[in-house]
PDB file of C-alpha atoms in Angstrom:
ATOM      1  CA  MET A   1       0.000   0.000   0.000  1.00 68.00           C
ATOM      2  CA  GLU A   2       2.887   2.319   0.770  1.00 81.00           C
ATOM      3  CA  TRP A   3       4.254   2.035  -2.777  1.00 82.00           C
ATOM      4  CA  PHE A   4       0.808   2.949  -4.176  1.00 87.00           C
ATOM      5  CA  ILE A   5       0.586   6.089  -2.024  1.00 87.00           C
ATOM      6  CA  THR A   6       4.091   7.039  -3.149  1.00 90.00           C
ATOM      7  CA  LEU A   7       3.099   6.527  -6.782  1.00 91.00           C
ATOM      8  CA  ILE A   8      -0.034   8.686  -6.445  1.00 91.00           C
ATOM      9  CA  VAL A   9       1.820  11.479  -4.642  1.00 90.00           C
ATOM     10  CA  THR A  10       4.690  11.533  -7.148  1.00 93.00           C
ATOM     11  CA  PHE A  11       2.269  11.403 -10.099  1.00 93.00           C
ATOM     12  CA  PHE A  12       0.307  14.479  -9.016  1.00 89.00           C
ATOM     13  CA  ALA A  13       3.470  16.244  -7.853  1.00 88.00           C
ATOM     14  CA  GLY A  14       5.049  15.585 -11.249  1.00 91.00           C
ATOM     15  CA  MET A  15       1.906  16.679 -13.080  1.00 91.00           C
ATOM     16  CA  GLY A  16       1.728  20.002 -11.231  1.00 86.00           C
ATOM     17  CA  ALA A  17       5.465  20.586 -11.543  1.00 87.00           C
ATOM     18  CA  GLY A  18       5.539  19.626 -15.228  1.00 90.00           C
ATOM     19  CA  LEU A  19       2.658  21.915 -16.144  1.00 88.00           C
ATOM     20  CA  GLY A  20       4.253  24.760 -14.212  1.00 85.00           C
ATOM     21  CA  THR A  21       7.602  24.177 -15.920  1.00 89.00           C
ATOM     22  CA  GLY A  22       6.249  23.828 -19.458  1.00 90.00           C
ATOM     23  CA  PHE A  23       3.867  26.780 -19.233  1.00 86.00           C
ATOM     24  CA  ALA A  24       5.778  29.215 -17.043  1.00 81.00           C
ATOM     25  CA  GLY A  25       9.343  28.013 -16.487  1.00 80.00           C
ATOM     26  CA  MET A  26       8.433  27.441 -12.861  1.00 79.00           C
ATOM     27  CA  SER A  27      10.749  25.448 -10.597  1.00 75.00           C
ATOM     28  CA  ALA A  28       9.450  21.940  -9.932  1.00 77.00           C
ATOM     29  CA  ALA A  29      10.420  22.392  -6.292  1.00 73.00           C
ATOM     30  CA  ALA A  30       7.523  24.810  -5.792  1.00 74.00           C
ATOM     31  CA  VAL A  31       5.130  21.860  -6.159  1.00 80.00           C
ATOM     32  CA  ILE A  32       7.132  18.702  -5.513  1.00 86.00           C
ATOM     33  CA  SER A  33       8.823  19.771  -2.266  1.00 81.00           C
ATOM     34  CA  PRO A  34       5.665  20.539  -0.237  1.00 78.00           C
ATOM     35  CA  MET A  35       3.944  17.383  -1.519  1.00 81.00           C
ATOM     36  CA  LEU A  36       6.838  15.094  -0.606  1.00 87.00           C
ATOM     37  CA  ILE A  37       7.146  16.754   2.795  1.00 82.00           C
ATOM     38  CA  THR A  38       3.410  16.747   3.530  1.00 78.00           C
ATOM     39  CA  PHE A  39       2.304  13.355   2.204  1.00 82.00           C
ATOM     40  CA  LEU A  40       5.458  11.238   2.390  1.00 85.00           C
ATOM     41  CA  GLY A  41       7.014  12.801   5.482  1.00 83.00           C
ATOM     42  CA  MET A  42      10.284  13.463   3.691  1.00 85.00           C
ATOM     43  CA  GLU A  43      12.973  15.655   5.228  1.00 84.00           C
ATOM     44  CA  PRO A  44      12.640  19.109   3.590  1.00 79.00           C
ATOM     45  CA  TYR A  45      16.255  19.499   2.475  1.00 79.00           C
ATOM     46  CA  MET A  46      16.186  16.147   0.666  1.00 84.00           C
ATOM     47  CA  ALA A  47      12.741  16.901  -0.825  1.00 85.00           C
ATOM     48  CA  VAL A  48      14.171  20.054  -2.382  1.00 82.00           C
ATOM     49  CA  GLY A  49      17.061  18.043  -3.820  1.00 85.00           C
ATOM     50  CA  ILE A  50      14.674  15.560  -5.448  1.00 90.00           C
ATOM     51  CA  ALA A  51      12.539  18.402  -6.775  1.00 88.00           C
ATOM     52  CA  LEU A  52      15.553  20.114  -8.305  1.00 86.00           C
ATOM     53  CA  SER A  53      16.637  16.848  -9.924  1.00 90.00           C
ATOM     54  CA  SER A  54      13.142  16.576 -11.433  1.00 91.00           C
ATOM     55  CA  ASP A  55      13.648  20.042 -12.874  1.00 89.00           C
ATOM     56  CA  VAL A  56      16.633  19.016 -14.983  1.00 91.00           C
ATOM     57  CA  LEU A  57      14.991  16.833 -17.655  1.00 90.00           C
ATOM     58  CA  ALA A  58      11.688  18.719 -17.517  1.00 93.00           C
ATOM     59  CA  SER A  59      13.390  22.064 -18.108  1.00 92.00           C
ATOM     60  CA  ALA A  60      15.667  20.579 -20.768  1.00 93.00           C
ATOM     61  CA  VAL A  61      12.810  19.136 -22.844  1.00 93.00           C
ATOM     62  CA  SER A  62      10.852  22.378 -22.429  1.00 93.00           C
ATOM     63  CA  ALA A  63      13.867  24.462 -23.514  1.00 93.00           C
ATOM     64  CA  TYR A  64      14.323  22.220 -26.565  1.00 94.00           C
ATOM     65  CA  THR A  65      10.668  22.685 -27.524  1.00 94.00           C
ATOM     66  CA  TYR A  66      10.829  26.484 -27.131  1.00 94.00           C
ATOM     67  CA  LYS A  67      14.147  26.648 -29.023  1.00 93.00           C
ATOM     68  CA  LYS A  68      12.706  24.569 -31.848  1.00 93.00           C
ATOM     69  CA  ASN A  69       9.905  27.126 -32.170  1.00 92.00           C
ATOM     70  CA  GLY A  70      12.287  30.107 -32.098  1.00 89.00           C
ATOM     71  CA  ASN A  71      11.317  31.180 -28.587  1.00 91.00           C
ATOM     72  CA  LEU A  72      14.644  31.100 -26.715  1.00 90.00           C
ATOM     73  CA  ASP A  73      17.157  33.943 -26.309  1.00 85.00           C
ATOM     74  CA  MET A  74      20.340  31.870 -26.007  1.00 85.00           C
ATOM     75  CA  LYS A  75      22.823  34.771 -26.052  1.00 81.00           C
ATOM     76  CA  ASN A  76      21.395  36.821 -23.201  1.00 80.00           C
ATOM     77  CA  GLY A  77      20.255  33.689 -21.384  1.00 85.00           C
ATOM     78  CA  LEU A  78      23.860  32.511 -21.084  1.00 88.00           C
ATOM     79  CA  ILE A  79      24.883  35.733 -19.304  1.00 86.00           C
ATOM     80  CA  MET A  80      22.218  35.322 -16.656  1.00 86.00           C
ATOM     81  CA  MET A  81      22.804  31.567 -16.427  1.00 86.00           C
ATOM     82  CA  LEU A  82      26.460  31.867 -15.417  1.00 88.00           C
ATOM     83  CA  THR A  83      25.610  34.257 -12.577  1.00 88.00           C
ATOM     84  CA  VAL A  84      22.628  32.167 -11.491  1.00 80.00           C
ATOM     85  CA  LEU A  85      24.753  28.993 -11.427  1.00 80.00           C
ATOM     86  CA  LEU A  86      27.320  30.493  -9.101  1.00 82.00           C
ATOM     87  CA  PHE A  87      24.807  31.859  -6.635  1.00 81.00           C
ATOM     88  CA  THR A  88      22.670  28.711  -6.719  1.00 73.00           C
ATOM     89  CA  VAL A  89      25.566  26.909  -5.027  1.00 76.00           C
ATOM     90  CA  VAL A  90      25.916  29.749  -2.501  1.00 81.00           C
ATOM     91  CA  GLY A  91      22.177  29.626  -1.785  1.00 77.00           C
ATOM     92  CA  SER A  92      22.171  25.827  -1.492  1.00 71.00           C
ATOM     93  CA  TYR A  93      24.934  25.921   1.109  1.00 76.00           C
ATOM     94  CA  ALA A  94      23.182  28.709   3.029  1.00 76.00           C
ATOM     95  CA  SER A  95      19.940  26.712   3.096  1.00 68.00           C
ATOM     96  CA  SER A  96      21.707  23.806   4.832  1.00 68.00           C
ATOM     97  CA  LEU A  97      22.462  26.119   7.765  1.00 70.00           C
ATOM     98  CA  VAL A  98      18.896  27.256   8.503  1.00 62.00           C
ATOM     99  CA  PRO A  99      15.972  25.403  10.145  1.00 56.00           C
ATOM    100  CA  SER A 100      14.012  23.203   7.731  1.00 51.00           C
ATOM    101  CA  GLY A 101      10.763  24.980   8.525  1.00 47.00           C
ATOM    102  CA  THR A 102      11.956  28.131   6.797  1.00 46.00           C
ATOM    103  CA  MET A 103      12.375  26.344   3.461  1.00 46.00           C
ATOM    104  CA  GLY A 104       9.852  25.974   0.682  1.00 47.00           C
ATOM    105  CA  GLY A 105       7.344  28.665   1.623  1.00 51.00           C
ATOM    106  CA  PHE A 106       8.806  31.611  -0.278  1.00 51.00           C
ATOM    107  CA  SER A 107       7.276  30.892  -3.670  1.00 54.00           C
ATOM    108  CA  VAL A 108       3.676  30.322  -2.580  1.00 59.00           C
ATOM    109  CA  SER A 109       2.459  33.928  -2.708  1.00 65.00           C
ATOM    110  CA  MET A 110       4.696  34.725  -5.686  1.00 64.00           C
ATOM    111  CA  THR A 111       3.231  31.857  -7.714  1.00 69.00           C
ATOM    112  CA  PHE A 112      -0.344  32.884  -6.936  1.00 73.00           C
ATOM    113  CA  PHE A 113       0.013  36.613  -7.542  1.00 73.00           C
ATOM    114  CA  LEU A 114       2.156  36.188 -10.650  1.00 70.00           C
ATOM    115  CA  GLY A 115      -0.619  33.992 -12.012  1.00 75.00           C
ATOM    116  CA  LEU A 116      -3.146  36.747 -11.341  1.00 80.00           C
ATOM    117  CA  LYS A 117      -0.862  39.221 -13.087  1.00 76.00           C
ATOM    118  CA  PHE A 118      -0.835  37.177 -16.296  1.00 76.00           C
ATOM    119  CA  ILE A 119      -4.639  36.945 -16.238  1.00 81.00           C
ATOM    120  CA  VAL A 120      -5.362  40.588 -15.361  1.00 80.00           C
ATOM    121  CA  ARG A 121      -2.382  42.226 -17.122  1.00 78.00           C
ATOM    122  CA  PRO A 122      -1.110  39.842 -19.804  1.00 76.00           C
ATOM    123  CA  VAL A 123       2.393  40.230 -21.213  1.00 71.00           C
ATOM    124  CA  MET A 124       1.870  41.451 -24.791  1.00 68.00           C
ATOM    125  CA  ALA A 125       5.446  42.473 -25.641  1.00 67.00           C
ATOM    126  CA  THR A 126       6.721  41.374 -29.049  1.00 67.00           C
ATOM    127  CA  LYS A 127      10.107  40.202 -30.266  1.00 68.00           C
ATOM    128  CA  GLU A 128      10.392  43.491 -32.172  1.00 64.00           C
ATOM    129  CA  SER A 129      10.004  45.501 -28.958  1.00 65.00           C
ATOM    130  CA  MET A 130      12.654  43.325 -27.290  1.00 69.00           C
ATOM    131  CA  GLY A 131      15.182  44.575 -29.851  1.00 67.00           C
ATOM    132  CA  GLY A 132      14.842  48.149 -28.608  1.00 66.00           C
ATOM    133  CA  VAL A 133      16.726  47.450 -25.369  1.00 68.00           C
ATOM    134  CA  SER A 134      20.446  48.303 -25.215  1.00 75.00           C
ATOM    135  CA  PRO A 135      22.586  45.115 -25.206  1.00 77.00           C
ATOM    136  CA  VAL A 136      24.906  46.598 -22.557  1.00 81.00           C
ATOM    137  CA  LYS A 137      22.008  47.568 -20.303  1.00 78.00           C
ATOM    138  CA  ARG A 138      20.440  44.111 -20.684  1.00 76.00           C
ATOM    139  CA  ALA A 139      23.759  42.412 -19.879  1.00 80.00           C
ATOM    140  CA  VAL A 140      24.222  44.425 -16.674  1.00 83.00           C
ATOM    141  CA  GLN A 141      20.623  43.763 -15.638  1.00 79.00           C
ATOM    142  CA  SER A 142      21.096  40.052 -16.343  1.00 81.00           C
ATOM    143  CA  VAL A 143      24.108  39.831 -14.023  1.00 86.00           C
ATOM    144  CA  ILE A 144      22.403  41.681 -11.166  1.00 84.00           C
ATOM    145  CA  CYS A 145      19.169  39.739 -11.545  1.00 81.00           C
ATOM    146  CA  GLY A 146      21.117  36.470 -11.856  1.00 83.00           C
ATOM    147  CA  ILE A 147      22.680  36.996  -8.433  1.00 84.00           C
ATOM    148  CA  VAL A 148      19.271  37.398  -6.796  1.00 79.00           C
ATOM    149  CA  ILE A 149      17.611  34.553  -8.720  1.00 77.00           C
ATOM    150  CA  GLY A 150      20.475  32.097  -8.178  1.00 76.00           C
ATOM    151  CA  PHE A 151      20.579  32.623  -4.428  1.00 80.00           C
ATOM    152  CA  ILE A 152      16.801  32.210  -4.114  1.00 72.00           C
ATOM    153  CA  CYS A 153      16.802  29.074  -6.281  1.00 67.00           C
ATOM    154  CA  GLY A 154      19.548  27.412  -4.249  1.00 67.00           C
ATOM    155  CA  PHE A 155      18.257  28.590  -0.868  1.00 71.00           C
ATOM    156  CA  VAL A 156      14.618  27.518  -1.057  1.00 64.00           C
ATOM    157  CA  GLY A 157      14.700  25.345  -4.182  1.00 55.00           C
ATOM    158  CA  ALA A 158      11.701  27.309  -5.393  1.00 54.00           C
ATOM    159  CA  GLY A 159      10.925  30.790  -6.574  1.00 54.00           C
ATOM    160  CA  GLY A 160      13.899  30.928  -8.949  1.00 64.00           C
ATOM    161  CA  GLY A 161      11.779  30.163 -11.991  1.00 69.00           C
ATOM    162  CA  MET A 162       9.077  32.591 -10.908  1.00 73.00           C
ATOM    163  CA  MET A 163      11.596  35.332 -10.215  1.00 75.00           C
ATOM    164  CA  MET A 164      13.209  34.706 -13.585  1.00 80.00           C
ATOM    165  CA  LEU A 165       9.903  34.873 -15.448  1.00 82.00           C
ATOM    166  CA  LEU A 166       8.912  38.053 -13.634  1.00 80.00           C
ATOM    167  CA  ILE A 167      12.261  39.705 -14.354  1.00 80.00           C
ATOM    168  CA  LEU A 168      12.429  38.604 -17.988  1.00 83.00           C
ATOM    169  CA  THR A 169       8.932  39.922 -18.732  1.00 83.00           C
ATOM    170  CA  SER A 170       8.745  42.976 -16.465  1.00 79.00           C
ATOM    171  CA  VAL A 171      12.364  44.180 -16.206  1.00 78.00           C
ATOM    172  CA  LEU A 172      14.002  42.980 -19.417  1.00 78.00           C
ATOM    173  CA  GLY A 173      10.885  43.373 -21.588  1.00 79.00           C
ATOM    174  CA  TYR A 174      10.710  39.850 -23.037  1.00 84.00           C
ATOM    175  CA  GLU A 175       7.593  38.572 -24.750  1.00 85.00           C
ATOM    176  CA  LEU A 176       6.065  35.663 -22.826  1.00 85.00           C
ATOM    177  CA  LYS A 177       7.104  32.697 -24.967  1.00 89.00           C
ATOM    178  CA  THR A 178      10.717  33.859 -25.227  1.00 89.00           C
ATOM    179  CA  ALA A 179      10.739  34.589 -21.487  1.00 89.00           C
ATOM    180  CA  VAL A 180       9.551  31.079 -20.641  1.00 90.00           C
ATOM    181  CA  GLY A 181      11.911  29.474 -23.163  1.00 92.00           C
ATOM    182  CA  THR A 182      14.893  31.383 -21.800  1.00 90.00           C
ATOM    183  CA  SER A 183      13.814  30.675 -18.230  1.00 88.00           C
ATOM    184  CA  VAL A 184      13.626  26.892 -18.683  1.00 90.00           C
ATOM    185  CA  PHE A 185      16.960  26.933 -20.521  1.00 91.00           C
ATOM    186  CA  ILE A 186      18.596  28.578 -17.495  1.00 86.00           C
ATOM    187  CA  MET A 187      16.677  26.401 -15.023  1.00 83.00           C
ATOM    188  CA  THR A 188      18.056  23.246 -16.666  1.00 88.00           C
ATOM    189  CA  PHE A 189      21.543  24.130 -15.466  1.00 83.00           C
ATOM    190  CA  THR A 190      20.629  25.785 -12.179  1.00 76.00           C
ATOM    191  CA  ALA A 191      18.510  22.759 -11.240  1.00 82.00           C
ATOM    192  CA  LEU A 192      21.371  20.397 -12.088  1.00 85.00           C
ATOM    193  CA  THR A 193      23.790  22.450 -10.001  1.00 77.00           C
ATOM    194  CA  GLY A 194      21.331  22.806  -7.134  1.00 75.00           C
ATOM    195  CA  ALA A 195      20.486  19.081  -7.082  1.00 83.00           C
ATOM    196  CA  ALA A 196      24.159  18.089  -7.105  1.00 84.00           C
ATOM    197  CA  ALA A 197      24.881  20.525  -4.274  1.00 77.00           C
ATOM    198  CA  HIS A 198      21.933  19.255  -2.210  1.00 75.00           C
ATOM    199  CA  PHE A 199      22.876  15.589  -2.601  1.00 80.00           C
ATOM    200  CA  GLY A 200      26.546  16.358  -2.022  1.00 80.00           C
ATOM    201  CA  ILE A 201      25.706  18.073   1.260  1.00 78.00           C
ATOM    202  CA  GLY A 202      22.681  16.031   2.382  1.00 72.00           C
ATOM    203  CA  GLY A 203      23.515  12.563   1.028  1.00 75.00           C
ATOM    204  CA  ALA A 204      21.847  10.194  -1.457  1.00 75.00           C
ATOM    205  CA  PRO A 205      18.087  10.593  -2.107  1.00 77.00           C
ATOM    206  CA  ASP A 206      15.293   8.026  -2.136  1.00 80.00           C
ATOM    207  CA  TRP A 207      15.974   6.732  -5.655  1.00 87.00           C
ATOM    208  CA  THR A 208      12.465   5.353  -6.231  1.00 90.00           C
ATOM    209  CA  VAL A 209      10.752   8.609  -5.322  1.00 91.00           C
ATOM    210  CA  MET A 210      13.263  10.606  -7.344  1.00 91.00           C
ATOM    211  CA  ALA A 211      12.860   8.414 -10.449  1.00 93.00           C
ATOM    212  CA  GLN A 212       9.066   8.698 -10.352  1.00 94.00           C
ATOM    213  CA  CYS A 213       9.163  12.481  -9.861  1.00 93.00           C
ATOM    214  CA  VAL A 214      11.651  12.894 -12.711  1.00 93.00           C
ATOM    215  CA  ILE A 215       9.584  10.790 -15.143  1.00 95.00           C
ATOM    216  CA  PHE A 216       6.188  12.330 -14.359  1.00 95.00           C
ATOM    217  CA  THR A 217       7.531  15.896 -14.370  1.00 95.00           C
ATOM    218  CA  PHE A 218       9.293  15.276 -17.686  1.00 95.00           C
ATOM    219  CA  LEU A 219       6.145  13.918 -19.397  1.00 95.00           C
ATOM    220  CA  TRP A 220       3.832  16.726 -18.257  1.00 94.00           C
ATOM    221  CA  ALA A 221       6.420  19.430 -19.022  1.00 94.00           C
ATOM    222  CA  ARG A 222       6.647  18.118 -22.593  1.00 94.00           C
ATOM    223  CA  VAL A 223       2.870  18.274 -23.019  1.00 94.00           C
ATOM    224  CA  ALA A 224       2.657  21.802 -21.575  1.00 92.00           C
ATOM    225  CA  ALA A 225       5.552  23.125 -23.685  1.00 93.00           C
ATOM    226  CA  ILE A 226       4.041  21.821 -26.922  1.00 93.00           C
ATOM    227  CA  PHE A 227       0.689  23.456 -26.138  1.00 91.00           C
ATOM    228  CA  ALA A 228       2.296  26.727 -25.026  1.00 90.00           C
ATOM    229  CA  ASN A 229       4.282  27.150 -28.239  1.00 92.00           C
ATOM    230  CA  LYS A 230       1.177  26.666 -30.381  1.00 90.00           C
ATOM    231  CA  ALA A 231      -1.040  29.045 -28.393  1.00 86.00           C
ATOM    232  CA  ASP A 232      -1.571  32.718 -29.256  1.00 85.00           C
ATOM    233  CA  PRO A 233      -0.200  35.272 -26.733  1.00 79.00           C
ATOM    234  CA  LYS A 234      -3.531  36.069 -25.053  1.00 81.00           C
ATOM    235  CA  THR A 235      -4.456  32.391 -24.635  1.00 84.00           C
ATOM    236  CA  LEU A 236      -0.982  31.574 -23.355  1.00 81.00           C
ATOM    237  CA  ASN A 237      -1.152  34.382 -20.779  1.00 83.00           C
ATOM    238  CA  ARG A 238      -4.490  33.120 -19.506  1.00 85.00           C
ATOM    239  CA  ALA A 239      -3.407  29.479 -19.481  1.00 83.00           C
ATOM    240  CA  THR A 240      -0.148  30.328 -17.714  1.00 81.00           C
ATOM    241  CA  GLY A 241      -1.971  32.514 -15.206  1.00 82.00           C
ATOM    242  CA  ALA A 242      -4.560  29.820 -14.497  1.00 84.00           C
ATOM    243  CA  VAL A 243      -1.880  27.162 -13.957  1.00 81.00           C
ATOM    244  CA  LEU A 244       0.040  29.423 -11.561  1.00 79.00           C
ATOM    245  CA  VAL A 245      -3.054  30.440  -9.571  1.00 83.00           C
ATOM    246  CA  VAL A 246      -4.155  26.809  -9.173  1.00 81.00           C
ATOM    247  CA  LEU A 247      -0.659  25.673  -8.206  1.00 76.00           C
ATOM    248  CA  GLY A 248      -0.198  28.588  -5.805  1.00 75.00           C
ATOM    249  CA  THR A 249      -3.490  27.773  -4.084  1.00 81.00           C
ATOM    250  CA  ALA A 250      -2.633  24.062  -3.919  1.00 76.00           C
ATOM    251  CA  ILE A 251       0.807  24.769  -2.433  1.00 70.00           C
ATOM    252  CA  PHE A 252      -0.777  27.017   0.194  1.00 75.00           C
ATOM    253  CA  LEU A 253      -3.211  24.255   1.161  1.00 75.00           C
ATOM    254  CA  PHE A 254      -0.387  21.704   1.315  1.00 68.00           C
ATOM    255  CA  ASN A 255       1.543  23.978   3.640  1.00 66.00           C
ATOM    256  CA  LEU A 256      -1.492  24.297   5.915  1.00 71.00           C
ATOM    257  CA  LEU A 257      -1.515  20.521   6.289  1.00 62.00           C
TER     258      LEU A 257
END
């Protein structure tokens, strides 16, 4: 019976995480961590490590799908990625020094309210408008924002994807599809770094739980990314907003439990 409960929990955790990743470049840890902690009684630090490992393939397949459809800014994404990678390790180490109860709750309100933002005030920027930003200014912004995003991603294992999406759309002026594509591209490497750091510090994970989370997250992220790249901007904003609002509400309820 225990294996069945584990399967159900990892399936729904992977589904929520995959949809969030494919639609919005959201970190899988925002969904998987609270579910593993709440329903399987897993130690929070290890749950974050498993969630970050689930992010790797899910983000990679999503990035490939967005790149294939011309919705990934590789050049500017690399600048932010390098900074994010460095500070993900710093954040991961810092998170090992704080009480477990402080982890995992940061992204709940951000996920919910960012979802509302996409519904009420959709991102309607175009690729043409993106070209009007100075390359030097964008590079400097990417470094500064990368420091903040990387530390948050490594520290709480969640919120990094949401912060990245918010910054790419609101600060750097990206249109939504390119923002999500660039976000999942960066999250592929930050998740890999964060997972390695977590397991290096906290020890080996529960391999069965990790394998199930990785597989389910990967499958649902692929489905979401394909749909997102075919949708028109207004529909994508609404779909992304709806997914984030539902996930934010679900995470809040999980935390109450």
